[in-house]
Structures are given as structure tokens and as C-alpha cells.
JSON list of C-alpha atoms and ligand atoms in Angstrom, two decimals:
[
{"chain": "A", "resi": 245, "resn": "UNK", "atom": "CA", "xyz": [79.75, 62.48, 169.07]},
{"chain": "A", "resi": 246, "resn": "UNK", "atom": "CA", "xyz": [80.90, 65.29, 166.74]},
{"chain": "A", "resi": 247, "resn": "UNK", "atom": "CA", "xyz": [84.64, 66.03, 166.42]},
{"chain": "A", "resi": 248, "resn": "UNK", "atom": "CA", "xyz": [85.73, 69.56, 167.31]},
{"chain": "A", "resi": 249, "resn": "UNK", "atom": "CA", "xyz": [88.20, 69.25, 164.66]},
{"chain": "A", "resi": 250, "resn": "UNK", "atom": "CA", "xyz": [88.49, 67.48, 161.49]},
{"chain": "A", "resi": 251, "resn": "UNK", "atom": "CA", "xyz": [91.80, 67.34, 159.99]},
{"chain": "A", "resi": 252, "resn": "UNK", "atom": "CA", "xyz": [92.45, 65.79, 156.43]},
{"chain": "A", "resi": 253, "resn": "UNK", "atom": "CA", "xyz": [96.12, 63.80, 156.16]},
{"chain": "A", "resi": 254, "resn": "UNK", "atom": "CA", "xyz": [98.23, 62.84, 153.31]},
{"chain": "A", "resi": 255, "resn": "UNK", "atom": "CA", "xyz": [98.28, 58.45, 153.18]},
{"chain": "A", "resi": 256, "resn": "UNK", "atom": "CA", "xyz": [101.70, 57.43, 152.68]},
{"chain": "A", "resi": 257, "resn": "UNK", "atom": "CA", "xyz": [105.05, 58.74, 152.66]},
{"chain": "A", "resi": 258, "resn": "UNK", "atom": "CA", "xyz": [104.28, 62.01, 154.65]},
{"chain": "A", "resi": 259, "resn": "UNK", "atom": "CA", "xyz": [101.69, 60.39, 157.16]},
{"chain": "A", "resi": 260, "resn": "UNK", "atom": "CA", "xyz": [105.09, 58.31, 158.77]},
{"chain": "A", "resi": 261, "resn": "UNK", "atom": "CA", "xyz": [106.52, 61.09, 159.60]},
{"chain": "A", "resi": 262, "resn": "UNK", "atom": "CA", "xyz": [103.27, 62.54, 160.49]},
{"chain": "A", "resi": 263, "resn": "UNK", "atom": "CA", "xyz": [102.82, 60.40, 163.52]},
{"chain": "A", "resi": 264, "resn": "UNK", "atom": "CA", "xyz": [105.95, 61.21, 165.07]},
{"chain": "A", "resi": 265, "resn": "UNK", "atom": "CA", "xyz": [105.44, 65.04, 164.62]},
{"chain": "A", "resi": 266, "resn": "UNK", "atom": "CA", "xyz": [102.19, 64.58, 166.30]},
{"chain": "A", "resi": 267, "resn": "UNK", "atom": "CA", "xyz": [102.74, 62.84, 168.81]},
{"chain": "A", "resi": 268, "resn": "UNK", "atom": "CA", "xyz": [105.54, 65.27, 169.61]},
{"chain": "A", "resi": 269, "resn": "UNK", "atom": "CA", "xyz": [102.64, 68.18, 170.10]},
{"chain": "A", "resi": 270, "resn": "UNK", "atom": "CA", "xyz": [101.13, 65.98, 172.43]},
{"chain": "A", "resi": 271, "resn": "UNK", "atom": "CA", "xyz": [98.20, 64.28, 170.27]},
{"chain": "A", "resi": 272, "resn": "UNK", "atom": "CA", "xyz": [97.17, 60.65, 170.86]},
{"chain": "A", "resi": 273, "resn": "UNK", "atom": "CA", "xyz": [97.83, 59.10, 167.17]},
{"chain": "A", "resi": 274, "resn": "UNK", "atom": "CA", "xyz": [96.29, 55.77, 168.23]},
{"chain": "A", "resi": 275, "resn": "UNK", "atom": "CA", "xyz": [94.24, 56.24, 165.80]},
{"chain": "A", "resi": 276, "resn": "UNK", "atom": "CA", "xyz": [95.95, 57.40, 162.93]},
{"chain": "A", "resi": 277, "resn": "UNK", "atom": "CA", "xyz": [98.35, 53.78, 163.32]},
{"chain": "A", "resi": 278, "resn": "UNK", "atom": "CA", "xyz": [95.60, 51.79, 163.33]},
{"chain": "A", "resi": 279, "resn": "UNK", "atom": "CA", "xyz": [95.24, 48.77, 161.24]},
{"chain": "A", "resi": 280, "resn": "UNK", "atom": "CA", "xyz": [92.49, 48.69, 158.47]},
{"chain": "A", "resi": 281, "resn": "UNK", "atom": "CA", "xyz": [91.13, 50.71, 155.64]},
{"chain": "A", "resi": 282, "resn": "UNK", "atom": "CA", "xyz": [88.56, 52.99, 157.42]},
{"chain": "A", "resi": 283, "resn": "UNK", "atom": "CA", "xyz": [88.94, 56.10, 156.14]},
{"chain": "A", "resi": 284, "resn": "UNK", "atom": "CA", "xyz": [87.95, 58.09, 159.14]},
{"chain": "A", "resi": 285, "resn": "UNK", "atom": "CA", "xyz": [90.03, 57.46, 162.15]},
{"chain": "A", "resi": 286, "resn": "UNK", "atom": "CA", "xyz": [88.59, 59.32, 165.22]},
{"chain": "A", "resi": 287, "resn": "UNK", "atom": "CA", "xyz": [90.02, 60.18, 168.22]},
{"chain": "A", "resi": 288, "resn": "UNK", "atom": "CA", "xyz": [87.14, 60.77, 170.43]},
{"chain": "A", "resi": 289, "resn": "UNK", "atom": "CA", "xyz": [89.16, 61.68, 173.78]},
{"chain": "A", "resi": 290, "resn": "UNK", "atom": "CA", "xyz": [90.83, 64.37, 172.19]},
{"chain": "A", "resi": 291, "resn": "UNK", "atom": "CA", "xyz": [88.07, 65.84, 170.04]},
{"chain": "A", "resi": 292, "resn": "UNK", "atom": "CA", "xyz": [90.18, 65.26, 166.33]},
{"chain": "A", "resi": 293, "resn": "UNK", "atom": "CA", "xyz": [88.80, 63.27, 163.35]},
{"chain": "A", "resi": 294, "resn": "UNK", "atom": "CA", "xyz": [91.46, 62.45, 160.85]},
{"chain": "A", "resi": 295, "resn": "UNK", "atom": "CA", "xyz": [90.20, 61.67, 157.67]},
{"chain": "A", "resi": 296, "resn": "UNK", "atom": "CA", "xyz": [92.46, 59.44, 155.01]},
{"chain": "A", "resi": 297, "resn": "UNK", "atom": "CA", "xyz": [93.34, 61.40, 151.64]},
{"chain": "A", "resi": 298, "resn": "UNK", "atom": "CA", "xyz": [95.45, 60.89, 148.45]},
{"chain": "A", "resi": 299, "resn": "UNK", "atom": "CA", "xyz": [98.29, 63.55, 149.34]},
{"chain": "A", "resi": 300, "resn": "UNK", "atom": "CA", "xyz": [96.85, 65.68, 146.19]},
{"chain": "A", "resi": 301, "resn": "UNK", "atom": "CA", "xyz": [93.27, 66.15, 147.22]},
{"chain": "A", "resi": 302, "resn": "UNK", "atom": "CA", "xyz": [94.16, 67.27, 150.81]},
{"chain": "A", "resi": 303, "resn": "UNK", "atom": "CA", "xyz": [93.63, 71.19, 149.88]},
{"chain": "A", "resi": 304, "resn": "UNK", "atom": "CA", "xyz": [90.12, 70.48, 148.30]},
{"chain": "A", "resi": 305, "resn": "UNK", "atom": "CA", "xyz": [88.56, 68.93, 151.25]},
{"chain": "A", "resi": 306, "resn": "UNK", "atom": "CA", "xyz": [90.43, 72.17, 153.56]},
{"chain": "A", "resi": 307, "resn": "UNK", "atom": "CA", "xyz": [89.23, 74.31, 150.69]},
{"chain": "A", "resi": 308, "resn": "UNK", "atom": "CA", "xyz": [85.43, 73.20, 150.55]},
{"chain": "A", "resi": 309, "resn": "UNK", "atom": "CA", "xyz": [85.10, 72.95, 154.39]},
{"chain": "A", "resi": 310, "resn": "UNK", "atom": "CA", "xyz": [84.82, 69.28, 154.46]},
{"chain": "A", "resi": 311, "resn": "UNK", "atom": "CA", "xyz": [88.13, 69.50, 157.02]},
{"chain": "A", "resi": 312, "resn": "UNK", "atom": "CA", "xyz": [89.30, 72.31, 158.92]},
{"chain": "A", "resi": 313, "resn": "UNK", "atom": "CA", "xyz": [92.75, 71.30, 158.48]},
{"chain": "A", "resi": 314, "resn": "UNK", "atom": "CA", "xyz": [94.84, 69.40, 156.28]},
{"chain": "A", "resi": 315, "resn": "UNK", "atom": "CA", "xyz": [98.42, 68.45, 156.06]},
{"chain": "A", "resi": 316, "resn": "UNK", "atom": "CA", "xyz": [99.86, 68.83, 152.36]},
{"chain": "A", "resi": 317, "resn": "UNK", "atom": "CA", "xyz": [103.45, 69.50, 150.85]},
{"chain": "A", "resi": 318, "resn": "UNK", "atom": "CA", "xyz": [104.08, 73.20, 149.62]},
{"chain": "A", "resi": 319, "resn": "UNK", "atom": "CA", "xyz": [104.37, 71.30, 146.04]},
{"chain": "A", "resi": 320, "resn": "UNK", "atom": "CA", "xyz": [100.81, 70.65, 146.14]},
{"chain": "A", "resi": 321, "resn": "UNK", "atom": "CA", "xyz": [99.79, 74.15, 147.13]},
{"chain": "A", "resi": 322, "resn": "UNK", "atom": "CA", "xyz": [102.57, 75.80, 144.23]},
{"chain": "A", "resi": 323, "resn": "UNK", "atom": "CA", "xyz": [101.29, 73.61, 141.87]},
{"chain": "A", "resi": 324, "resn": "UNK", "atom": "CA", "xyz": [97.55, 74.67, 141.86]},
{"chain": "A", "resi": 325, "resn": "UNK", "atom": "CA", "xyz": [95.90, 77.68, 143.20]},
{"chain": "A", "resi": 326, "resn": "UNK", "atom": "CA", "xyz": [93.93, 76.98, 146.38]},
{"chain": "A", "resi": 327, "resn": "UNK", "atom": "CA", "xyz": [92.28, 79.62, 148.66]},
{"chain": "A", "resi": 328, "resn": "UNK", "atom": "CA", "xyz": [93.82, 78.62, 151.67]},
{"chain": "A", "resi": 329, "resn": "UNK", "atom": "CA", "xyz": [95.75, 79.86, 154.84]},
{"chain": "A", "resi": 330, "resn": "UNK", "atom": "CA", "xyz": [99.04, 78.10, 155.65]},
{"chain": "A", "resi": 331, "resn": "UNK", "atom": "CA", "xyz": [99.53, 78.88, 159.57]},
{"chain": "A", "resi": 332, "resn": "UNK", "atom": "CA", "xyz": [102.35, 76.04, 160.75]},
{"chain": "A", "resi": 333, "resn": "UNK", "atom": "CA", "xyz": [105.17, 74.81, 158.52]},
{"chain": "A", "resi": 334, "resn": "UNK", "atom": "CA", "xyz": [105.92, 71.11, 159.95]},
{"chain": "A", "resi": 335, "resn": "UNK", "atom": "CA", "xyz": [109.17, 71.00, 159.10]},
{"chain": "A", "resi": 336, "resn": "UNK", "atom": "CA", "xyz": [108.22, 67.40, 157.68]},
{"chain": "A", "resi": 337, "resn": "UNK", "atom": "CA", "xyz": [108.51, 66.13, 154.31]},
{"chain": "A", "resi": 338, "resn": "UNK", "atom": "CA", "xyz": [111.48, 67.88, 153.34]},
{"chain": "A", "resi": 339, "resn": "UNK", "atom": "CA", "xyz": [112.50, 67.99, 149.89]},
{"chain": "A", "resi": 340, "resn": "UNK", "atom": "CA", "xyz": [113.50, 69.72, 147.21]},
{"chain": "A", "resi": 341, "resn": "UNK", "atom": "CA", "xyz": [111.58, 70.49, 143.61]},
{"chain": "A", "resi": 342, "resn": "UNK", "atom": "CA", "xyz": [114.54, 70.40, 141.15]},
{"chain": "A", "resi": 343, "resn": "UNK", "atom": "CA", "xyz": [115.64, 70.07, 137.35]},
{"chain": "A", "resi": 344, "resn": "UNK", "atom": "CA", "xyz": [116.97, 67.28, 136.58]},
{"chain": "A", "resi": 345, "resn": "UNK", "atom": "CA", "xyz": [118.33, 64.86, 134.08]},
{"chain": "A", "resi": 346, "resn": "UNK", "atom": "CA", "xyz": [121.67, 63.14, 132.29]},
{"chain": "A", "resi": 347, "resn": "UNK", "atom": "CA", "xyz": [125.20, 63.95, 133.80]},
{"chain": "A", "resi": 348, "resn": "UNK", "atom": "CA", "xyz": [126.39, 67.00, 131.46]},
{"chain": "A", "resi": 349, "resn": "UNK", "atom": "CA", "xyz": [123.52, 67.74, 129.91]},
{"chain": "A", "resi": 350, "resn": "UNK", "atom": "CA", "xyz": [123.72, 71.05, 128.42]},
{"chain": "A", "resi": 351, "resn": "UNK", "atom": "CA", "xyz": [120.01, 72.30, 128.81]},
{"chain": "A", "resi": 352, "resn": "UNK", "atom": "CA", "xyz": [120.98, 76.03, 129.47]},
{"chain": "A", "resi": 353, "resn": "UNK", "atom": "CA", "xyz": [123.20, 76.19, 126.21]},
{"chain": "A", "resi": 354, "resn": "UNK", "atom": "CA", "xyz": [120.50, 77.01, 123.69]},
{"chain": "A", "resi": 355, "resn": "UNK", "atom": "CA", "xyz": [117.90, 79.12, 124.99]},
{"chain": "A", "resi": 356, "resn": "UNK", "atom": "CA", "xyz": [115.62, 79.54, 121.21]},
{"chain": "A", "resi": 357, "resn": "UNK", "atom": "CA", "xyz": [115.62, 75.28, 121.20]},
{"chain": "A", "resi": 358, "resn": "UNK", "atom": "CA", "xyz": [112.59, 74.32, 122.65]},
{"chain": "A", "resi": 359, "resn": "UNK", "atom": "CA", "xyz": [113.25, 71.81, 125.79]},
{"chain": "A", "resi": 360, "resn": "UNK", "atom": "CA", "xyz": [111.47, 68.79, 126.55]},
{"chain": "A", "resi": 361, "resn": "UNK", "atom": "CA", "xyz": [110.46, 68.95, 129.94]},
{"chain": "A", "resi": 362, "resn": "UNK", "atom": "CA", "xyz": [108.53, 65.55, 131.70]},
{"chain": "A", "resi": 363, "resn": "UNK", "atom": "CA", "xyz": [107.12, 66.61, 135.14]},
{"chain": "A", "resi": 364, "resn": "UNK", "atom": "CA", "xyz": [104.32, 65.89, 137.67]},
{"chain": "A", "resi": 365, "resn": "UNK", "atom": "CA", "xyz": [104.18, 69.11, 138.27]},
{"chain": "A", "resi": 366, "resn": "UNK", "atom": "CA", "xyz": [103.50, 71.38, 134.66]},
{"chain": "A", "resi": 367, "resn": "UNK", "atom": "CA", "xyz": [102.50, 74.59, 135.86]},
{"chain": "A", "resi": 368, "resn": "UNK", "atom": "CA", "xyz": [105.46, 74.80, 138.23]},
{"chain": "A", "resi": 369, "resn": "UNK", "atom": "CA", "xyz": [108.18, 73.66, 135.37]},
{"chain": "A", "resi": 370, "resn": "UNK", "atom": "CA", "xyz": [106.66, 76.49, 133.17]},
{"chain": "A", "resi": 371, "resn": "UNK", "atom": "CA", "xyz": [106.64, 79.01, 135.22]},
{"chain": "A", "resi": 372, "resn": "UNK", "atom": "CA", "xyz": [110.34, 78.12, 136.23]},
{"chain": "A", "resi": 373, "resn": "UNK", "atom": "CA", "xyz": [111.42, 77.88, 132.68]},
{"chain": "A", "resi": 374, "resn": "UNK", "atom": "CA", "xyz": [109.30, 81.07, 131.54]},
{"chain": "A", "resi": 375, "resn": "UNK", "atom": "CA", "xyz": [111.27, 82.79, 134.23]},
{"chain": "A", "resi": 376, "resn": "UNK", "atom": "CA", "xyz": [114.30, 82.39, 132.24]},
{"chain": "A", "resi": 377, "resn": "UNK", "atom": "CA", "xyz": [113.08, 82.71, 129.10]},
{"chain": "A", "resi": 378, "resn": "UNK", "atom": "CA", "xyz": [113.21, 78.99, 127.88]},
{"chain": "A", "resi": 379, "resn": "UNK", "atom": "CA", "xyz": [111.31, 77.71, 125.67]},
{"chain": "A", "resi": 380, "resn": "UNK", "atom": "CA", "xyz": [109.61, 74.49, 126.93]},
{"chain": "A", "resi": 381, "resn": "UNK", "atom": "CA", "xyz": [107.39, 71.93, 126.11]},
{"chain": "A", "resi": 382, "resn": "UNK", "atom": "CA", "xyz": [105.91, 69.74, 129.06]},
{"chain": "A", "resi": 383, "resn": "UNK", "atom": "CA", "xyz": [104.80, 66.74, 129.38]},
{"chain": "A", "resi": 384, "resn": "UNK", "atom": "CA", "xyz": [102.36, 65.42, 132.29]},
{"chain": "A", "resi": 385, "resn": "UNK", "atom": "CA", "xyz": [103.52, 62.30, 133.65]},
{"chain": "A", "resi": 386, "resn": "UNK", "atom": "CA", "xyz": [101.91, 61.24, 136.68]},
{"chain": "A", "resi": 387, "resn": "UNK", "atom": "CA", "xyz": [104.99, 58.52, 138.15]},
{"chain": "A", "resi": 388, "resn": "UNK", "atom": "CA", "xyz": [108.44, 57.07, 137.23]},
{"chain": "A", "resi": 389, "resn": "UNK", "atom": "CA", "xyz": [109.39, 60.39, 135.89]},
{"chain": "A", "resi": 390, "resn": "UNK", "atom": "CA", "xyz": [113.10, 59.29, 136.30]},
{"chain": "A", "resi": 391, "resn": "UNK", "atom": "CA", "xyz": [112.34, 57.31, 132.84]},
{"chain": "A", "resi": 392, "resn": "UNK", "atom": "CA", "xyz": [111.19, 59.84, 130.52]},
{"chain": "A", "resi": 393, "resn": "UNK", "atom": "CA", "xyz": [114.84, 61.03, 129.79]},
{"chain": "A", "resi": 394, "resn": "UNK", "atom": "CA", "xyz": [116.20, 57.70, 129.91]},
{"chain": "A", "resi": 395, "resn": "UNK", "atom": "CA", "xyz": [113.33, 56.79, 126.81]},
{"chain": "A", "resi": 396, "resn": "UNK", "atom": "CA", "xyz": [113.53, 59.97, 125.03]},
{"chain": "A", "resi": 397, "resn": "UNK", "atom": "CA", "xyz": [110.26, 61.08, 126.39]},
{"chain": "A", "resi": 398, "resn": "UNK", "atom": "CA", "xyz": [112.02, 64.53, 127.20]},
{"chain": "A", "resi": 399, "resn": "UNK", "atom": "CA", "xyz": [115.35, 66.30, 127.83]},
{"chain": "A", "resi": 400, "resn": "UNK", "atom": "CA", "xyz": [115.09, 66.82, 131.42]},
{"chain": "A", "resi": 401, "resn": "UNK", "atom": "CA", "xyz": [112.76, 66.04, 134.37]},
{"chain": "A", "resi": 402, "resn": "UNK", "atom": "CA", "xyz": [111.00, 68.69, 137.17]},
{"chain": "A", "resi": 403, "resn": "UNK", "atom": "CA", "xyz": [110.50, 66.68, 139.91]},
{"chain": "A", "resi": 404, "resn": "UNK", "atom": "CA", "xyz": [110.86, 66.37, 143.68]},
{"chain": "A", "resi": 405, "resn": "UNK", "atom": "CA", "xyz": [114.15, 65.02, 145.13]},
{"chain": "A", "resi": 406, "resn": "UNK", "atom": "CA", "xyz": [114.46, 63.56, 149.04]},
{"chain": "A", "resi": 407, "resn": "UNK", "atom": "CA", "xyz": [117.45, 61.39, 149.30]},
{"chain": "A", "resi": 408, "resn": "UNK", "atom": "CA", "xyz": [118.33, 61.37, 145.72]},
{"chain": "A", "resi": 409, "resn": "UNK", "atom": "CA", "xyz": [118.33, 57.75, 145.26]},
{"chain": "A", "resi": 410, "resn": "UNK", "atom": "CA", "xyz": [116.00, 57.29, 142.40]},
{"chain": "A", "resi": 411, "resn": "UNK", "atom": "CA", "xyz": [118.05, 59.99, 141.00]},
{"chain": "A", "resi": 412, "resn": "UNK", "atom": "CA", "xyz": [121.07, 57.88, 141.63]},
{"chain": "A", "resi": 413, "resn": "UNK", "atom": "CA", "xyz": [119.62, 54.32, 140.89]},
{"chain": "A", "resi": 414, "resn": "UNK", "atom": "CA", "xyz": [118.34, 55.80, 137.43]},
{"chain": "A", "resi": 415, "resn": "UNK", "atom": "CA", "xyz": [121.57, 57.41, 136.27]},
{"chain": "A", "resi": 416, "resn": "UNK", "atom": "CA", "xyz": [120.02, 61.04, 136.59]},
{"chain": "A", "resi": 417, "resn": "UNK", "atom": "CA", "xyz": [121.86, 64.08, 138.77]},
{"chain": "A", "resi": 418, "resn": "UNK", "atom": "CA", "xyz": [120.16, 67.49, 139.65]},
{"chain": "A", "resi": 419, "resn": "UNK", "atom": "CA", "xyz": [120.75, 70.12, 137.50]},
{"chain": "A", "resi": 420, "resn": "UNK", "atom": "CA", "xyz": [118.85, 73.30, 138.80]},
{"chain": "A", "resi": 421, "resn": "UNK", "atom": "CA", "xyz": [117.16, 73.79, 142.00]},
{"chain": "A", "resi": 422, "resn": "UNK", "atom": "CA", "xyz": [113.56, 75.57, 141.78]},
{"chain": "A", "resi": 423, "resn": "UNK", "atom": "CA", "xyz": [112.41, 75.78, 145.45]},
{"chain": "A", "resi": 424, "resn": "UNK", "atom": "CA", "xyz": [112.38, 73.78, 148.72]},
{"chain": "A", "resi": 425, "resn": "UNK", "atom": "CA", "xyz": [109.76, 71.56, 149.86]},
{"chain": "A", "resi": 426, "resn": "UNK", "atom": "CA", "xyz": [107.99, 70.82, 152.82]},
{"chain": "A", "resi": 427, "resn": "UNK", "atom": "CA", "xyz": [104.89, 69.86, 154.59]},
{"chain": "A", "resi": 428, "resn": "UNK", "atom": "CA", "xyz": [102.61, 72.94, 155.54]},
{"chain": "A", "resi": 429, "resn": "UNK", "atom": "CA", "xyz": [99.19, 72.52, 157.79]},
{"chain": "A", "resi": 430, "resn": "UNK", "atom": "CA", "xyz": [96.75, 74.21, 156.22]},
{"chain": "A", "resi": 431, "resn": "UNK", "atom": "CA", "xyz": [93.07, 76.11, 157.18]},
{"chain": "A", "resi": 432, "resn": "UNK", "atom": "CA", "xyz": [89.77, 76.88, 155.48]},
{"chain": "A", "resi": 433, "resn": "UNK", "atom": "CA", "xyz": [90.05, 80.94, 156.03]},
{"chain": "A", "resi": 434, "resn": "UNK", "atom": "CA", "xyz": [86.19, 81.07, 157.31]},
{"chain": "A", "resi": 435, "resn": "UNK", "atom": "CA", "xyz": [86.62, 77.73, 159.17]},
{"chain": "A", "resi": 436, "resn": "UNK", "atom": "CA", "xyz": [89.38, 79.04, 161.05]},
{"chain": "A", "resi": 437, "resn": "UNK", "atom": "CA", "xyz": [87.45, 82.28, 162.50]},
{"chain": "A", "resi": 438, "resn": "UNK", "atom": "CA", "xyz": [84.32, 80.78, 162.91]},
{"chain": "A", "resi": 439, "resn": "UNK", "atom": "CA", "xyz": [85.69, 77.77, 164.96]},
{"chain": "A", "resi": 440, "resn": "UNK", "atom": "CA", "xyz": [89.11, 79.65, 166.25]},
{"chain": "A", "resi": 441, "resn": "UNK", "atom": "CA", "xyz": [88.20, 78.46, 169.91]},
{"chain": "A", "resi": 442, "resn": "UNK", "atom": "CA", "xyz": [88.69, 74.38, 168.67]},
{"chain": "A", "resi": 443, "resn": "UNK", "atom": "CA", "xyz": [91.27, 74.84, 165.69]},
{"chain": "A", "resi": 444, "resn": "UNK", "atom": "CA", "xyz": [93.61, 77.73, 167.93]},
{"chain": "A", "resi": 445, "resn": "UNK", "atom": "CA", "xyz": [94.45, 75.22, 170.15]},
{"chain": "A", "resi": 446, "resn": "UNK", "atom": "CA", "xyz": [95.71, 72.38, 168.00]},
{"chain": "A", "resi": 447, "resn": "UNK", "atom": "CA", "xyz": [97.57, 75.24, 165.65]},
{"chain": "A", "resi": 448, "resn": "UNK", "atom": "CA", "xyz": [99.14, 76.59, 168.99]},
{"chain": "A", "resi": 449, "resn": "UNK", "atom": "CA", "xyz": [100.74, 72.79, 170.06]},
{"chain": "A", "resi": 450, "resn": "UNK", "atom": "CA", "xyz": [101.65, 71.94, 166.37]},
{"chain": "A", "resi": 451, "resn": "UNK", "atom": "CA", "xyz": [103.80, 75.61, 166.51]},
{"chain": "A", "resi": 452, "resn": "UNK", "atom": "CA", "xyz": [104.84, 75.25, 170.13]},
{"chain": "A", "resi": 453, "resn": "UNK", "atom": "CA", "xyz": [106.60, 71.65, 169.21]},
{"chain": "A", "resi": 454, "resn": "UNK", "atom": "CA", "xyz": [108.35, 72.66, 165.57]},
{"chain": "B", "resi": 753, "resn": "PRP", "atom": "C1", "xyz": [108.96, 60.76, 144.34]},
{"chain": "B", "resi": 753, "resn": "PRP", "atom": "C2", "xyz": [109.61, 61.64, 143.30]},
{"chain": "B", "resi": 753, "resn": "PRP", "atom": "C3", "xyz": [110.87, 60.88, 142.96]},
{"chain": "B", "resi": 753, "resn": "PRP", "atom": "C4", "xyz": [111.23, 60.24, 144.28]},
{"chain": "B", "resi": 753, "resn": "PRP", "atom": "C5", "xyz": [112.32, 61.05, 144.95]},
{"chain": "B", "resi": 753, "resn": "PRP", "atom": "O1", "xyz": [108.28, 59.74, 143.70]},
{"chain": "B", "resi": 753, "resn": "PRP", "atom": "O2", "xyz": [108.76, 61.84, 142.18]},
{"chain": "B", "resi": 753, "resn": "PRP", "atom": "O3", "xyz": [110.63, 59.89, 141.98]},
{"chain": "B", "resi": 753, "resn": "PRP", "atom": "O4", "xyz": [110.05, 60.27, 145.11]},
{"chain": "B", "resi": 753, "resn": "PRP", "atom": "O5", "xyz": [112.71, 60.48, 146.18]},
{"chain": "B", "resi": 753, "resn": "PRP", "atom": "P1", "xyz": [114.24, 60.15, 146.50]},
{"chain": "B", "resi": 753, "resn": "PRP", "atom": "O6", "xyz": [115.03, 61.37, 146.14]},
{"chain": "B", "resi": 753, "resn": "PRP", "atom": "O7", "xyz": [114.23, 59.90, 147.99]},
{"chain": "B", "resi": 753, "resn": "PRP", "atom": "O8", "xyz": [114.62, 58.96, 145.72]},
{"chain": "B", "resi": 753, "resn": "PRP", "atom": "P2", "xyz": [107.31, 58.73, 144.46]},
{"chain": "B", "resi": 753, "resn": "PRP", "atom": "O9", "xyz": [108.06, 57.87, 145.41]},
{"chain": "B", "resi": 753, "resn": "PRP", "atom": "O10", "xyz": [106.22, 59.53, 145.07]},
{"chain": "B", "resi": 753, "resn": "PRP", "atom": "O11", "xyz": [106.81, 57.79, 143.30]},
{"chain": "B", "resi": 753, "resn": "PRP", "atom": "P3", "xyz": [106.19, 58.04, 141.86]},
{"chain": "B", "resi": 753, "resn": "PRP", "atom": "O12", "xyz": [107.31, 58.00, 140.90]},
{"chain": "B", "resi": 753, "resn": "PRP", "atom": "O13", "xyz": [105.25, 56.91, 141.67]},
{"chain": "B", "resi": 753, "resn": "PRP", "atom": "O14", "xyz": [105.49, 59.37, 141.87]}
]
């Protein structure tokens, strides 16, 4: 039997706190919590297919039509430019994208040094340090960012901070904020018109429950 809705989730971190949120609106998550590696997890009764993603490639399924939803963190969405509509903030995932590095450190004092700058997220470190006229050099890093000042990889980190314990455990304190965080549901534009009569419904219980 075909789904009515397909909706693409983030594995991991996000999809435990997932559950809860959806099972708040009223969805059976059965599925979703589920032993085993399948991939697609349907839930037949209530018409949803949930399909298992890496958190980053949640917007390219949404984007391409593959879903008609997806769950991703506004950090995704800043970071690269999808053509998607963001209709229900979840008020999951809550974080916060900051600077970051050694107690003290005086990265503000000399604005024509060029700062070393380690981040998952390059586009959003250089826009934030092109805002203030910084000169910056970034470096990807796709984990452990927390080392790269602690090696000499780079001054100071961009990175995402929820309880602030691998801040903590690492030696490392915020510095700056940039923006807060959290986890958005998001809709292929056509999808959402064409099959408004399946999709309004789920959007409607996930905004009735926030
Ligand atoms: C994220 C982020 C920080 C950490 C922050 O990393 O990049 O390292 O979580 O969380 P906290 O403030 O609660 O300690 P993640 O766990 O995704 O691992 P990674 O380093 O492999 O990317």
C-alpha cells in the first residue's frame, strides 16, 4: 500500500527526542523504535512512511521530492541553500551555534590578523566573521572540533553547543554567540500544494502540540 506521506528523519541524536514530540501530536511511532536497520519504517495504519537519513541529507531528499517532509536542524538549512518551506519549528534539538575556544582568548583584539577558524559549518563561520569585518581562514573539519584549538589546528572553533560539556570536558568556553538552533519540519514547496489534503493534516497536529 502507498503511504500518504513520506517523511525523511534525522538517525541519532535528534530522532530521541523525535519520538517523544511525535507521539505527543498523536502519531503511532511504533515504528520509528523499532529494532533493526531497515531503512524504511512504515506505519501503515496511519498512512506515514519514515525513511532513515544521515541528519545532513534530510533537505535533499525534501528538496528532490523523494519525501514530503523532513525533520532537520536550522544549522543544516543556514549552512547550505535549499529550496525549501519551513512550516513547524519543533522546538526540539535546541542548541546554540557559537564561537568558541581557550578561556581569555583575545580573538576580537586584532581585527587585520587573520583568525584561524576550525568549523563544521564554513559558510556559516564566514559569513559571521565577514559580518564584522574579520579576517578568517576556515578550516572544514567534519568531528571532534573541540581539538583543533587544543592542537593548533586553529584559534577558535564555530560549532554547535547543547549542554556544553564537550566544551567543558575539553577545556574550551563560548566566546560569541551566532544564532540559536533548533529542529524545523520541513516541505517540498510543490509537494506541499499538490498533496495539501495528506501533508495539512500531519503539519496541523505537529503545530497544534508545540
Ligand atoms: C556536537 C557538537 C559538539 C557537541 C556539543 O558534536 O559538534 O561537539 O555535539 O554538545 P554538548 O554541548 O552537549 O557537549 P557531535 O556529538 O555531533 O559529535 P562530532 O564531534 O562527531 O560531530
Amino acid at each position: 500500500m502507498q503511504p500518504d506521506v513520506v517523511i525523511a528523519v534525522p538517525k541519532g541524536r535528534v530522532l530521541e527526542q523525535l519520538v517523544p514530540r511525535l507521539q505527543a501530536a498523536g502519531f503511532d511511532t511504533s515504528a520509528l523504535t523499532r529494532r533493526g536497520r531497515q531503512l524504511i519504517r512504515d506505519d501503515e495504519a496511519g498512512g506515514l512512511r519514515y525513511l532513515l537519513l544521515k541528519p545532513d541529507d534530510v533537505p535533499t531528499w525534501v528538496e528532490y521530492g523523494a519525501a514530503d517532509l523532513g525533520v532537520v536542524g536550522r544549522d543544516v538549512l543556514l549552512e547550505r541553500q535549499y529550496d525549501l518551506f519551513a512550516p513547524v519549528d519543533l522546538g526540539i534539538g535546541v542548541c546554540r551555534m557559537m564561537v568558541c575556544g581557550p578561556k581569555d582568548f583575545p580573538f576580537t583584539a586584532d581585527m587585520s590578523r587573520t583568525l584561524r577558524v576550525a568549523s563544521k559549518f564554513p559558510n556559516i563561520a564566514r559569513k559571521h566573521f565577514l559580518g564584522r569585518g574579520q579576517p578568517v581562514e576556515v578550516i572544514l573539519v567534519n568531528g571532534s572540533v573541540e581539538l583543533a584549538p587544543l592542537t593548533g589546528l586553529a584559534d577558535v572553533i564555530v560549532d554547535i553547543v547543547e549542554t556544553g560539556e564537550t566544551l567543558r570536558q575539553n577545556g574550551l568556553v563560548p566566546l560569541e554567540p551566532i544564532c540559536d538552533i533548533s529542529s524545523v519540519v520541513v516541505a517540498n514547496r510543490v509537494g506541499v500544494k499538490l498533496k495539501r489534503h495528506a501533508i495539512g493534516p500531519v503539519l496541523a497536529a505537529l503545530r497544534a502540540s508545540a
